Structure formats: C-alpha cells, structure tokens
Tab-separated table of C-alpha atoms in Angstrom:
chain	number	residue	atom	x	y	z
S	1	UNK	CA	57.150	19.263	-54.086
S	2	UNK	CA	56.388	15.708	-55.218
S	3	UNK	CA	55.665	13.157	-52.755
S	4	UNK	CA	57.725	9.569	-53.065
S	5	UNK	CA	56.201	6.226	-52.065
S	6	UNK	CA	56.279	6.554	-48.083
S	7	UNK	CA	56.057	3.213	-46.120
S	8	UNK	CA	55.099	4.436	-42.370
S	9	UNK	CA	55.683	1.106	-40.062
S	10	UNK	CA	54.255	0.394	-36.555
S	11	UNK	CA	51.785	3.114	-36.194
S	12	UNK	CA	49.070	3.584	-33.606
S	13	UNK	CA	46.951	4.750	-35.652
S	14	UNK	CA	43.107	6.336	-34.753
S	15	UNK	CA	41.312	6.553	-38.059
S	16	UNK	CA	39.743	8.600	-35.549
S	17	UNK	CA	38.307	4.786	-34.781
S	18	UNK	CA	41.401	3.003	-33.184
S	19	UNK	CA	42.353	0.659	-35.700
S	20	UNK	CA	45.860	-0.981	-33.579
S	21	UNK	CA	49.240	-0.470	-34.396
S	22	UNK	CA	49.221	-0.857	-37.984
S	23	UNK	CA	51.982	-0.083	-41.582
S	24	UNK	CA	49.910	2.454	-43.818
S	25	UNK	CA	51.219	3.437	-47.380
S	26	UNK	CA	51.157	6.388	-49.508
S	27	UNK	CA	51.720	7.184	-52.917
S	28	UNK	CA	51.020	10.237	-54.379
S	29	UNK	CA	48.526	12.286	-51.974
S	30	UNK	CA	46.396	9.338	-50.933
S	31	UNK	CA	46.727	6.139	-48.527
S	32	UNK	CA	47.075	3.492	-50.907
S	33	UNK	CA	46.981	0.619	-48.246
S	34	UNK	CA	46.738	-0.136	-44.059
S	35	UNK	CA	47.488	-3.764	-42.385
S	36	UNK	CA	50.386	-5.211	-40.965
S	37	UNK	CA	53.894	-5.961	-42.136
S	38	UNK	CA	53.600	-4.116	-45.118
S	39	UNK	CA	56.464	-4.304	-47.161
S	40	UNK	CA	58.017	-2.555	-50.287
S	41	UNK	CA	60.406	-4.069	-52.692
S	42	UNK	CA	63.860	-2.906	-52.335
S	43	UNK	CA	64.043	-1.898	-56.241
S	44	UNK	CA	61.095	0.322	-55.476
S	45	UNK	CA	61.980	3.724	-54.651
S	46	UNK	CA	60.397	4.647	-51.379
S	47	UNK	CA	60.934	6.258	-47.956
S	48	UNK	CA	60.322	4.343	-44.947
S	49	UNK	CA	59.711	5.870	-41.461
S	50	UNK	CA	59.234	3.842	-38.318
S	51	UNK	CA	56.851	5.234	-35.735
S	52	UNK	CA	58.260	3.208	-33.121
S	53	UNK	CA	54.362	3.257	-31.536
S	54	UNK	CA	53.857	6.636	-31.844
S	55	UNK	CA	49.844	7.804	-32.702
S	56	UNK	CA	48.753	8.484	-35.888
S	57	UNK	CA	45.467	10.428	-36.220
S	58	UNK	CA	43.742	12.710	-39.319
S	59	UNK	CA	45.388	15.601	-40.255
S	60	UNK	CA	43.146	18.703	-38.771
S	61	UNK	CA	40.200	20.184	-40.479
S	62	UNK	CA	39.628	24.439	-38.881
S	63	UNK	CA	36.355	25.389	-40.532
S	64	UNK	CA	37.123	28.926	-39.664
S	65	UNK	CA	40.112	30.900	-40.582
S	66	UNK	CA	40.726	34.532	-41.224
S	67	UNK	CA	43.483	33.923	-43.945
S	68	UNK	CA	43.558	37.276	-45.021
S	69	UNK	CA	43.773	38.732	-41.629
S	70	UNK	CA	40.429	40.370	-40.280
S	71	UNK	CA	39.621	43.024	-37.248
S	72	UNK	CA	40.252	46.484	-37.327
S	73	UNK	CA	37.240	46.811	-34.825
S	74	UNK	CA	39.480	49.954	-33.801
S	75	UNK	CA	40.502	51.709	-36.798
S	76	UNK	CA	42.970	50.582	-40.071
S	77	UNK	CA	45.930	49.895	-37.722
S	78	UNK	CA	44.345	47.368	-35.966
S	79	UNK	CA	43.456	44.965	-38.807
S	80	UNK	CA	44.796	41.923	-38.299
S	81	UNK	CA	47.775	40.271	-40.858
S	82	UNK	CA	47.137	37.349	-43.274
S	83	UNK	CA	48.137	33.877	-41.870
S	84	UNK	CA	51.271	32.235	-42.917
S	85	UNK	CA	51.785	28.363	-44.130
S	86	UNK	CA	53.691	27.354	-40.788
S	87	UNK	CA	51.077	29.032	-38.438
S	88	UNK	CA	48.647	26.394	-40.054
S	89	UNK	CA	50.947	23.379	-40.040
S	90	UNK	CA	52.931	23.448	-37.231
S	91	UNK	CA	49.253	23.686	-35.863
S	92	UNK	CA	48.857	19.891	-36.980
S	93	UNK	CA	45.839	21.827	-39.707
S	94	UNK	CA	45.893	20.418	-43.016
S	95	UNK	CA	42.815	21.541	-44.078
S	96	UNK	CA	41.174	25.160	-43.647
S	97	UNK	CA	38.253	27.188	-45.001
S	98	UNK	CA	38.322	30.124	-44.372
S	99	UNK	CA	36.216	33.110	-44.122
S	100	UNK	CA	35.683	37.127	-44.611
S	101	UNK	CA	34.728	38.841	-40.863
S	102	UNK	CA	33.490	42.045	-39.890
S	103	UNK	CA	35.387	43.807	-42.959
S	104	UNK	CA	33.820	42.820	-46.385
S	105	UNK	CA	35.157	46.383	-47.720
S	106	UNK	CA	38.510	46.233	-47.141
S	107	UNK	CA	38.665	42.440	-46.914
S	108	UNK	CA	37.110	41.525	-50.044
S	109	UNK	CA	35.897	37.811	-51.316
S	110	UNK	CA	38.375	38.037	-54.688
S	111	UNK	CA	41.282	38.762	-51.936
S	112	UNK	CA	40.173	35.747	-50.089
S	113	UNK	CA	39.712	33.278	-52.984
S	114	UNK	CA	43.385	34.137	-54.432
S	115	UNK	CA	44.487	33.739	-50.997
S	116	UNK	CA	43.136	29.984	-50.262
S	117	UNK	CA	45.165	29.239	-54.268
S	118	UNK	CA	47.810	30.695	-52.681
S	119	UNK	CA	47.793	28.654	-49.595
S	120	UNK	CA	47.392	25.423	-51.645
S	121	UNK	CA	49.954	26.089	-53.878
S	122	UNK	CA	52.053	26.289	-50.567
S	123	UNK	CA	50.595	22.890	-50.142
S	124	UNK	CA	47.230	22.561	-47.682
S	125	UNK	CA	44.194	21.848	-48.772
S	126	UNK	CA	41.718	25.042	-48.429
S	127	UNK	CA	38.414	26.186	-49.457
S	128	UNK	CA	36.287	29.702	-48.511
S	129	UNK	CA	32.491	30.498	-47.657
S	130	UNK	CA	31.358	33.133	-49.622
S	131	UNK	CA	29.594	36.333	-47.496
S	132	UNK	CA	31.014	38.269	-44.243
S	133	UNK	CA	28.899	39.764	-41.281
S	134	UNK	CA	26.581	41.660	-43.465
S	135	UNK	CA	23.553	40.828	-45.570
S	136	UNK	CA	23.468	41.114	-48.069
S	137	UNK	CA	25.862	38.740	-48.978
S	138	UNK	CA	29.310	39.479	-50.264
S	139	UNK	CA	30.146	37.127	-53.718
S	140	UNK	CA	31.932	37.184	-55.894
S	141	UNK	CA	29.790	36.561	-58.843
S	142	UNK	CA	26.913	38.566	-57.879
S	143	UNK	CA	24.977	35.329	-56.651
S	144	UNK	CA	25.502	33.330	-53.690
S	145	UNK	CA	23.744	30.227	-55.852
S	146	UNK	CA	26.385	31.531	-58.554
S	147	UNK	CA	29.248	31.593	-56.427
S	148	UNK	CA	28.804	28.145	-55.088
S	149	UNK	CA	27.867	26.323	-58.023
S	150	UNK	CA	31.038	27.512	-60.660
S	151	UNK	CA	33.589	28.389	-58.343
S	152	UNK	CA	35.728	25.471	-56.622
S	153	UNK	CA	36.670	26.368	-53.838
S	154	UNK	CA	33.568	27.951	-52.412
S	155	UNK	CA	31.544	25.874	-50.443
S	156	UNK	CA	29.155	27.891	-48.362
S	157	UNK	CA	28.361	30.604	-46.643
S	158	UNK	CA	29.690	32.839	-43.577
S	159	UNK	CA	30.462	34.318	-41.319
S	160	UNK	CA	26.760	35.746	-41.051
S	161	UNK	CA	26.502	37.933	-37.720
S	162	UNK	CA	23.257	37.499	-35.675
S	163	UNK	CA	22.963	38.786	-31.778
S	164	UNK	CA	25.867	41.160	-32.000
S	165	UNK	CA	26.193	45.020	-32.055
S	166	UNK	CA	28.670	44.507	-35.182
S	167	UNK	CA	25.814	42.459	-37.006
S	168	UNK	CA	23.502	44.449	-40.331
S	169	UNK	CA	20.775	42.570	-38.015
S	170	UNK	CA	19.211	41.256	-40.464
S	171	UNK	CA	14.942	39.876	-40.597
S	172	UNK	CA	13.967	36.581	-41.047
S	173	UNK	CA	13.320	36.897	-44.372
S	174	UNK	CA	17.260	38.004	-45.355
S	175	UNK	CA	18.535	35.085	-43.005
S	176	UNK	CA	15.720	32.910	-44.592
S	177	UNK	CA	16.500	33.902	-48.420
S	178	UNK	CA	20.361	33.515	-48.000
S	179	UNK	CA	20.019	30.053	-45.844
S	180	UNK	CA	18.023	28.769	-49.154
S	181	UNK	CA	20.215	30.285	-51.784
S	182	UNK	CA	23.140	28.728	-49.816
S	183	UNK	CA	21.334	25.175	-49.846
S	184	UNK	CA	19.987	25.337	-53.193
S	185	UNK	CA	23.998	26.134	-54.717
S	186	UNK	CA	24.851	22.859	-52.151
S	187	UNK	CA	22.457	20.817	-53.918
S	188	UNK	CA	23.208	21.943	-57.739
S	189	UNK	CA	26.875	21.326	-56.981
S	190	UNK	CA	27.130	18.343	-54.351
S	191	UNK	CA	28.516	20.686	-51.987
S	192	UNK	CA	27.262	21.331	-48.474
S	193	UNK	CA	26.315	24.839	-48.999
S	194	UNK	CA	26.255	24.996	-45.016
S	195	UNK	CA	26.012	28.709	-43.473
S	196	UNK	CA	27.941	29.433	-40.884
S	197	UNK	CA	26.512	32.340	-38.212
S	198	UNK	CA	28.726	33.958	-36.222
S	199	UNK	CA	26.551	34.330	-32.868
S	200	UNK	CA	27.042	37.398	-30.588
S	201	UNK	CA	26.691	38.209	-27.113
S	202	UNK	CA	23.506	39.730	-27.958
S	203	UNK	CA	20.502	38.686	-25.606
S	204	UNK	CA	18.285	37.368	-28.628
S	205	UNK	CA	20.652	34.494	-29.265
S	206	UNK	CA	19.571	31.472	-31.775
S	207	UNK	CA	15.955	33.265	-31.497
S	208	UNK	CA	16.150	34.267	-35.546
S	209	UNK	CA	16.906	30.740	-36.672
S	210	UNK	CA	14.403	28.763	-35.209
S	211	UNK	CA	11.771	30.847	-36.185
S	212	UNK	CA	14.003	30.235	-40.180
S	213	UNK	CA	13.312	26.451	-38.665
S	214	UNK	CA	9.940	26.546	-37.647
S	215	UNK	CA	8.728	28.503	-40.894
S	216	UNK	CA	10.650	27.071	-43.456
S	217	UNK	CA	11.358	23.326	-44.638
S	218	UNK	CA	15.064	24.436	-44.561
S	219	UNK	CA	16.992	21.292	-42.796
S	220	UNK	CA	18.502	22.235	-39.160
S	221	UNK	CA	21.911	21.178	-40.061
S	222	UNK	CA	22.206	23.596	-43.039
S	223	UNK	CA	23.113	26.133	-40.871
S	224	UNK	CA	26.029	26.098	-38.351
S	225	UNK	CA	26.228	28.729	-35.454
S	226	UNK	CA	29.725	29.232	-34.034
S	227	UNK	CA	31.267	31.333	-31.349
S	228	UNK	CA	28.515	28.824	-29.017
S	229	UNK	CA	30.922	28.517	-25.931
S	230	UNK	CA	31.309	32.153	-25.960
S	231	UNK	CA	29.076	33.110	-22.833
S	232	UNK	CA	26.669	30.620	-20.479
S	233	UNK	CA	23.404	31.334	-21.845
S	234	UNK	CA	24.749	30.269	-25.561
S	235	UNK	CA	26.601	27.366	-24.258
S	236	UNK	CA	23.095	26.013	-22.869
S	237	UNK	CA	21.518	26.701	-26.002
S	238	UNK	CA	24.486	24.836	-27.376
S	239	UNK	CA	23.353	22.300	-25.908
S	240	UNK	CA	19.794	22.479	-26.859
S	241	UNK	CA	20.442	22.683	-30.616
S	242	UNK	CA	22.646	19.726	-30.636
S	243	UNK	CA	19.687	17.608	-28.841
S	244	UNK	CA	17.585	18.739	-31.778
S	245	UNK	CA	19.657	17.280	-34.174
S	246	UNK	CA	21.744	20.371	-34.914
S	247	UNK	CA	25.636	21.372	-35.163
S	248	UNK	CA	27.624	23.424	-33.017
S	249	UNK	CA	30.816	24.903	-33.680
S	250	UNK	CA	33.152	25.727	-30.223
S	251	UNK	CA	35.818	28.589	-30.775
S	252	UNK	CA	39.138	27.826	-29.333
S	253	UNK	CA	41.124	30.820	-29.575
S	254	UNK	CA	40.142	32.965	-26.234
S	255	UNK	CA	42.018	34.898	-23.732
S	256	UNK	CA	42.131	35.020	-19.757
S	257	UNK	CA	39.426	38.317	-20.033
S	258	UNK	CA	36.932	35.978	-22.342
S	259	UNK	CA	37.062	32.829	-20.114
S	260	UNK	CA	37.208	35.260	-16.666
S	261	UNK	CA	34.173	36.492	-18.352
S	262	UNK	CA	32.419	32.966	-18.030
S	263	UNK	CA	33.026	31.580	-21.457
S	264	UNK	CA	33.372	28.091	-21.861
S	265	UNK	CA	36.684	26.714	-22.384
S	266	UNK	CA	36.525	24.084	-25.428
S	267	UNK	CA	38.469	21.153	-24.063
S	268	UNK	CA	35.349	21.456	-21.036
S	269	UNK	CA	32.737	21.970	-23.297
S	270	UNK	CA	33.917	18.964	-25.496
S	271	UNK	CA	33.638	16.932	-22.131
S	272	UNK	CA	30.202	18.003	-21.370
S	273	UNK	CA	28.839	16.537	-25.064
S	274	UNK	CA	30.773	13.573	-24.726
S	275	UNK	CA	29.120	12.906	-21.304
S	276	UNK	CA	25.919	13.708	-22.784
S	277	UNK	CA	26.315	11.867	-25.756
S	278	UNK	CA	26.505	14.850	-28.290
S	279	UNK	CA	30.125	14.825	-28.907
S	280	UNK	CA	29.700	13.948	-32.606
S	281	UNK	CA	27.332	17.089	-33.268
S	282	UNK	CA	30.717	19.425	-32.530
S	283	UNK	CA	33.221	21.099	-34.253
S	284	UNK	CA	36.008	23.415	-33.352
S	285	UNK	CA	37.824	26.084	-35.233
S	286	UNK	CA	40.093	28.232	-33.824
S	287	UNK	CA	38.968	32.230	-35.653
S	288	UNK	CA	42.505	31.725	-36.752
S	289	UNK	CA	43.957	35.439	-37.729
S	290	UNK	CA	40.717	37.133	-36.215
S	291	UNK	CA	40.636	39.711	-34.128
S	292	UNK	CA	39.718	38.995	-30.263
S	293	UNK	CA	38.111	42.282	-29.025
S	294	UNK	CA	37.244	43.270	-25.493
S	295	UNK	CA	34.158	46.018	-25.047
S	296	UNK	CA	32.945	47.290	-22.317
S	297	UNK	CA	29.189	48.202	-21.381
S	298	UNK	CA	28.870	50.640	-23.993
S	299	UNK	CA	30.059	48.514	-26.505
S	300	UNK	CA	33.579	50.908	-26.604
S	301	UNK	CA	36.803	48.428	-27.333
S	302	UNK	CA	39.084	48.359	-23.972
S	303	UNK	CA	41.257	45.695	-26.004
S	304	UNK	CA	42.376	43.251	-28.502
S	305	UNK	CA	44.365	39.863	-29.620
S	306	UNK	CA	44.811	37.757	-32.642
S	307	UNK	CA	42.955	34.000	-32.661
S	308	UNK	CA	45.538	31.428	-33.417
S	309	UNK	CA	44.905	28.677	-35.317
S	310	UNK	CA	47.123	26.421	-32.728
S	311	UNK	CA	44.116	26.756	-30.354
S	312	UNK	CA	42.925	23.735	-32.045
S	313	UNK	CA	45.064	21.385	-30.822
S	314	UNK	CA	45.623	22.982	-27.783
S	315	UNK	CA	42.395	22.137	-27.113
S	316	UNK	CA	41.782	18.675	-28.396
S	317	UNK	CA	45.029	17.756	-26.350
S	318	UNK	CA	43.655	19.481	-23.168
S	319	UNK	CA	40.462	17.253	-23.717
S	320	UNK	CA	42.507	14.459	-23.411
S	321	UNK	CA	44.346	14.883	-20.623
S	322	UNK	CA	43.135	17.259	-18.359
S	323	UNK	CA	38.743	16.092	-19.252
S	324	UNK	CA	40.156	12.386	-19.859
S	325	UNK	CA	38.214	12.138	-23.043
S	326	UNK	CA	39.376	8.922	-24.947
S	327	UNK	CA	41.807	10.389	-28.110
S	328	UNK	CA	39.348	8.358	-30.466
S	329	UNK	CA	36.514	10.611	-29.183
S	330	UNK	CA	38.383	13.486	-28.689
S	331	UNK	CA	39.939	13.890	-32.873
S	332	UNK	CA	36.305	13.260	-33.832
S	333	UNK	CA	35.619	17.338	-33.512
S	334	UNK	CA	38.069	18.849	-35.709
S	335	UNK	CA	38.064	15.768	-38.001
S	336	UNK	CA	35.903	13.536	-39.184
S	337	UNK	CA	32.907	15.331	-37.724
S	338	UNK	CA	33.728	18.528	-40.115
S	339	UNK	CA	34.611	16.457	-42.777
S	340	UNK	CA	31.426	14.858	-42.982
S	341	UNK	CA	29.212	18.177	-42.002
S	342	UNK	CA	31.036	20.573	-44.426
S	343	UNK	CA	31.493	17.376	-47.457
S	344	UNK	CA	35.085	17.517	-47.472
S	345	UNK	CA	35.414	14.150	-49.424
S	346	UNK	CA	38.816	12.499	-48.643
S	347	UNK	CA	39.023	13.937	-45.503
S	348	UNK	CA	38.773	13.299	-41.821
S	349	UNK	CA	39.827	9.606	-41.805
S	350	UNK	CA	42.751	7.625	-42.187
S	351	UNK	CA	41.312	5.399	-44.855
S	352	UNK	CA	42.284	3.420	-48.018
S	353	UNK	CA	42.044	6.162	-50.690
S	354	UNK	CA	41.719	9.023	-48.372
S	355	UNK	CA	44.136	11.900	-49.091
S	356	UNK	CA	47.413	11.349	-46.806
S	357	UNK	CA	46.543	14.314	-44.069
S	358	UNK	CA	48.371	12.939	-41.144
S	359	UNK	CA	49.843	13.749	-37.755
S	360	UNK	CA	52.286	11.980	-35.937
S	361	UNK	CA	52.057	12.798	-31.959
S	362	UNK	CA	54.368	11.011	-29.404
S	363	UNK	CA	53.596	9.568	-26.313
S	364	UNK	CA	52.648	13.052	-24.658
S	365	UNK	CA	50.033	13.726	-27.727
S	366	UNK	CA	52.390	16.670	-29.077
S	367	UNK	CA	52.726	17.288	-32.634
S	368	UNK	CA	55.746	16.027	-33.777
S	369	UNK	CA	55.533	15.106	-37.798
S	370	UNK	CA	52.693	16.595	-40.343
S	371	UNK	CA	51.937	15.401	-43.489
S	372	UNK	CA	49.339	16.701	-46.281
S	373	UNK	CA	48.256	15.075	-49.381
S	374	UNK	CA	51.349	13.128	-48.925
S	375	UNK	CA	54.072	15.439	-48.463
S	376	UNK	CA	56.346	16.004	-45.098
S	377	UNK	CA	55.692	19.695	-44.310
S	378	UNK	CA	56.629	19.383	-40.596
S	379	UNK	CA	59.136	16.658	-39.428
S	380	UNK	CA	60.197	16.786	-35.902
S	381	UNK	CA	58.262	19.607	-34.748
S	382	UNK	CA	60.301	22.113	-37.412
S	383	UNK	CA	59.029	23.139	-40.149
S	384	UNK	CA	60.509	21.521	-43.603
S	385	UNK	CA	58.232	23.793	-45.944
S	386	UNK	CA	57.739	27.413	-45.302
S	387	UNK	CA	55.559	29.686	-46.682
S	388	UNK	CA	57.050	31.725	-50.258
S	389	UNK	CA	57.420	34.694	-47.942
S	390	UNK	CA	58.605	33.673	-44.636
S	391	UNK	CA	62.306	33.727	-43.417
C-alpha cells in the first residue's frame, strides 16, 4: 500500500488553527509542503485532488479503544468482538490507543499488543497502555517501568478503575506506586507515561487522587481520569480538575438510558469548557468496542451495548452545529489536545513534516475522504481499504 506524491488543491484547511484555503503536499506519510498554488511538474508522477473548498482538518486521535473487544460484565457470551479497520476509519480515526477493560484474564496485554501490529499493518497508526481495571498492573514484561521503556508501542497506563463496584479498589499507596512507575518509564523513554483512570459512579469520586496529589510531587497532568461526563457530580468535578491545571477525558459513546440518567452529553460538555475557557484541557474517546452496561440499585446488569468509535465525530460535529462551537475550537479535543497530552509526535496538526492524517468533510462537516500516513483509506465516504478479514 504505497502512497504516490498527492497534490491536494484549494483546501480549507484547520491545522486545527484556520490557516485559509490553502494546496498541501504529501509524499510518503508526511506533509512535505502548505501555501498556495502549489504545483507539480507534469513528468513527476503524482495524484492531484481538488477540494473544491471543502475543510481539511487532523485526522482523529481516540485515546481509548477496546480493540480486542472487552465486557462480558454478564458472563462469556457477552464479551464484546475485536474492532475492525473500517469501524475506525470510516470514523474519520487515524490514530488509536487502545486499552485492556474489566477483563485482564481473558483479555490479556500480549493479545492486545499483537492486535495494535495488526491494526497498523492494516494501516492506522496505534499504540496500547499497559494495565486493565485491576492493580496490580497487568504487563507484559513483569514491570510497568519495563513495559514502557522497551516496548514501542506502549505508552502508559490504563484503564485503572477507581469509584466503581467493578474496581480491585485499590489504597493510595497502589494508585501512588503505579502513577510513579508509569511516570518514571515516561521519563526513561520520552514517552508520556500518562495513566488513564477509568472513574465510576462510585460516591468517592477523584477523592483517591488528590490525596496521590497532595502527598506526592507526582505532576497533576500525569494522570488522566475519563468516563468524567458520566453523571453530574463528576462532570462538576470535571470541571474543577481542569481549573487546577488538570486533563479530562469526555466519553462519547452513551445510550438514551445513560444520558436519561443525567449524564452529560459530550458535544454540551465541550460547550461548557469552551465558555469557560477550559476547552484545551479536554479530550474525547469514544470506549470504542466496550461494553455499555446498565445496573440497577443492586449493582445487577438490566442491560448492555457496544461503544462505537464513530461517537467521536458524532460528537465533535454536534459541537459545531447544534453548541455553535467554532470548528477550529471544536477539532482541538480529539486532536491536537491528545496529541500533545499523550506525546504523539507527528500528530494532531496539519503541519510541514507532520504525518499525512487527514479528513476531508464537505460543507455539512461529514466525513467524506480519510487519509493516514499518506494513504487514501476512505474516499467518498466508502471504504477503499478493508480490514484482512472483512467482506
């Protein structure tokens, strides 16, 4: 699947920063060049494409994908299937890490890592956290310092559970020790060795890592809570982190029972930071391939759905028109805001040697044409590479 020399002519393109209607050339995986009335010779073999105006914004970064499936919450029949190439794409995601759940038996971290080669074989970019709800920690060497520091792909930690009846609930000195071990791998590779904590419903909330914050020297932004829009009392302390300085991660896959509930839908949530001036301490990811279960009081499942990574966009676009969020603002949150949070170098922006992850949306913001490190895997809304396994 080599990629040509592509010429892409009169582009609005939104770097996420609106840079006009501009020509931007690739060769190979990366943007080679930007400006205006860019031109190729004709004994150059290339491809050109004419936007005719449409936008042209970052290729999507979901820091939170169950690629090998996860659930079974209910019993074996219930665990959810791996993800396919297409469910990503056509998705407008370019980029994914993803992650181990509540199953780190029959889910296992070798299962994910061969998964994510798999996946960028197919030709996304991916990378894993290392660890699932429990502590301790699920590696794959033995050592989450280990892990990290000799293994590519692994860039982190997660998901960790804290507040929820599915959660080891672990003290402050487990959360503590693997919060360090995570940073210190970060540091001895020049990865972000973020941890990502998936927060329940549970009444004791962020309570376990601000006391990690207010005993230890650990930096607030090393660890990431997601699942914050998932009730009101998280949402506000949403809020509260983010005004200290700290990340949040919104989950956009949900269902009419979650938001009925009094969950926070993302594209509303996104328009309460922006308002507040918080919008660049966000990210979304969508629980892709995760199982959405419903309990009831006694913590006894009365249901269940599969997150799709989709939600993303869905929700970005919903930001836009429905919470009138400008599109330069909007992109920031699955973009160049986890780009720069989780070190994903070459991504996020539409920049001079930046890795060609692009979408083309039309006039509606729908997804029409994806490209990743270069190549055309979605061209008018269809599909033009498929997973090895799907029809």
């Amino acid at each position: 699947m080599k990629s040509t020399l592509k010429l892409i002519k009169n582009a609005e393109i939104y770097s996420p920063k609106y840079l006009g209607k501009k020509d931007i050339l690739i060769g190979g995986r990366e943007i080679l060049a930007i400006g205006d009335n860019l031109k190729i010779d004709s004994s150059v073999e290339h491809e050109t494409v004419d936007f005719k105006g449409d936008y042209l914004i970052p290729g999507l970064i979901d820091n939170h994908v169950h690629i090998i499936g996860g659930g079974g919450e209910g019993g074996f029949k219930l665990r959810t299937p791996e993800i396919m190439l297409s469910d990503i794409t056509l998705a407008g995601v370019t980029t994914v890490i993803g992650v181990l759940g509540t199953d780190g038996t029959t889910r296992t971290m070798t299962n994910l890592l061969a998964k994510a080669r798999g996946l960028e074989e197919e030709g996304i970019t991916t990378f894993i956290q290392t660890g699932s709800y429990e502590i301790p920690v699920r590696t794959i060497t033995g050592s989450i310092v280990d892990d990290i520091i000799l293994i590519d792909k692994v860039i982190g930690v997660g998901e960790v559970a804290l507040s929820d009846h599915r959660s080891t609930c672990p003290t402050f000195e487990e959360l503590a020790k693997v919060i360090s071990q995570a940073r210190l791998g970060g540091m001895l590779s020049g990865k972000a060795g973020v941890v990502n904590v998936h927060m329940g419903d549970g009444t004791d909330m962020l309570s376990l890592i601000y006391e990690v914050l207010d005993r230890t020297s650990i930096p607030i932004r090393q660890i990431v809570p997601t699942h914050m829009n998932r009730n009101p009392q998280l949402f506000s302390e949403a809020i509260k982190y983010a005004n200290i300085g700290g990340f949040v991660d919104f989950t956009t896959s949900t269902t009419e029972v979650f938001l009925a509930e009094g969950e926070t839908k993302c594209s509303k949530a996104m328009e309460i930071f922006y308002r507040k001036g918080i919008l660049d301490r966000v990210t979304l990811s969508s629980d892709g391939q995760g199982s959405l279960p419903e309990f009831d009081g006694d913590g006894h499942m009365t249901g269940v759905g599969v997150g799709e990574v989709k939600s993303i966009f869905k929700e970005i676009r919903d930001s836009i028109v429905e919470e009138k969020i400008p599109l330069e603002d909007a992109i920031t949150v699955a973009t160049k805001n986890t780009a720069e949070h989780f070190k994903l170098d070459r991504k996020g922006e539409i920049k001079v040697g930046n890795d060609a992850d692009l979408l083309r949306l039309d006039e509606n913001y729908n997804i029409v044409d994806v490209y990743a490190m270069g190549n055309t895997l979605v061209k008018d809304k269809a599909p033009v590479v498929k997973g090895t396994y799907e029809k």
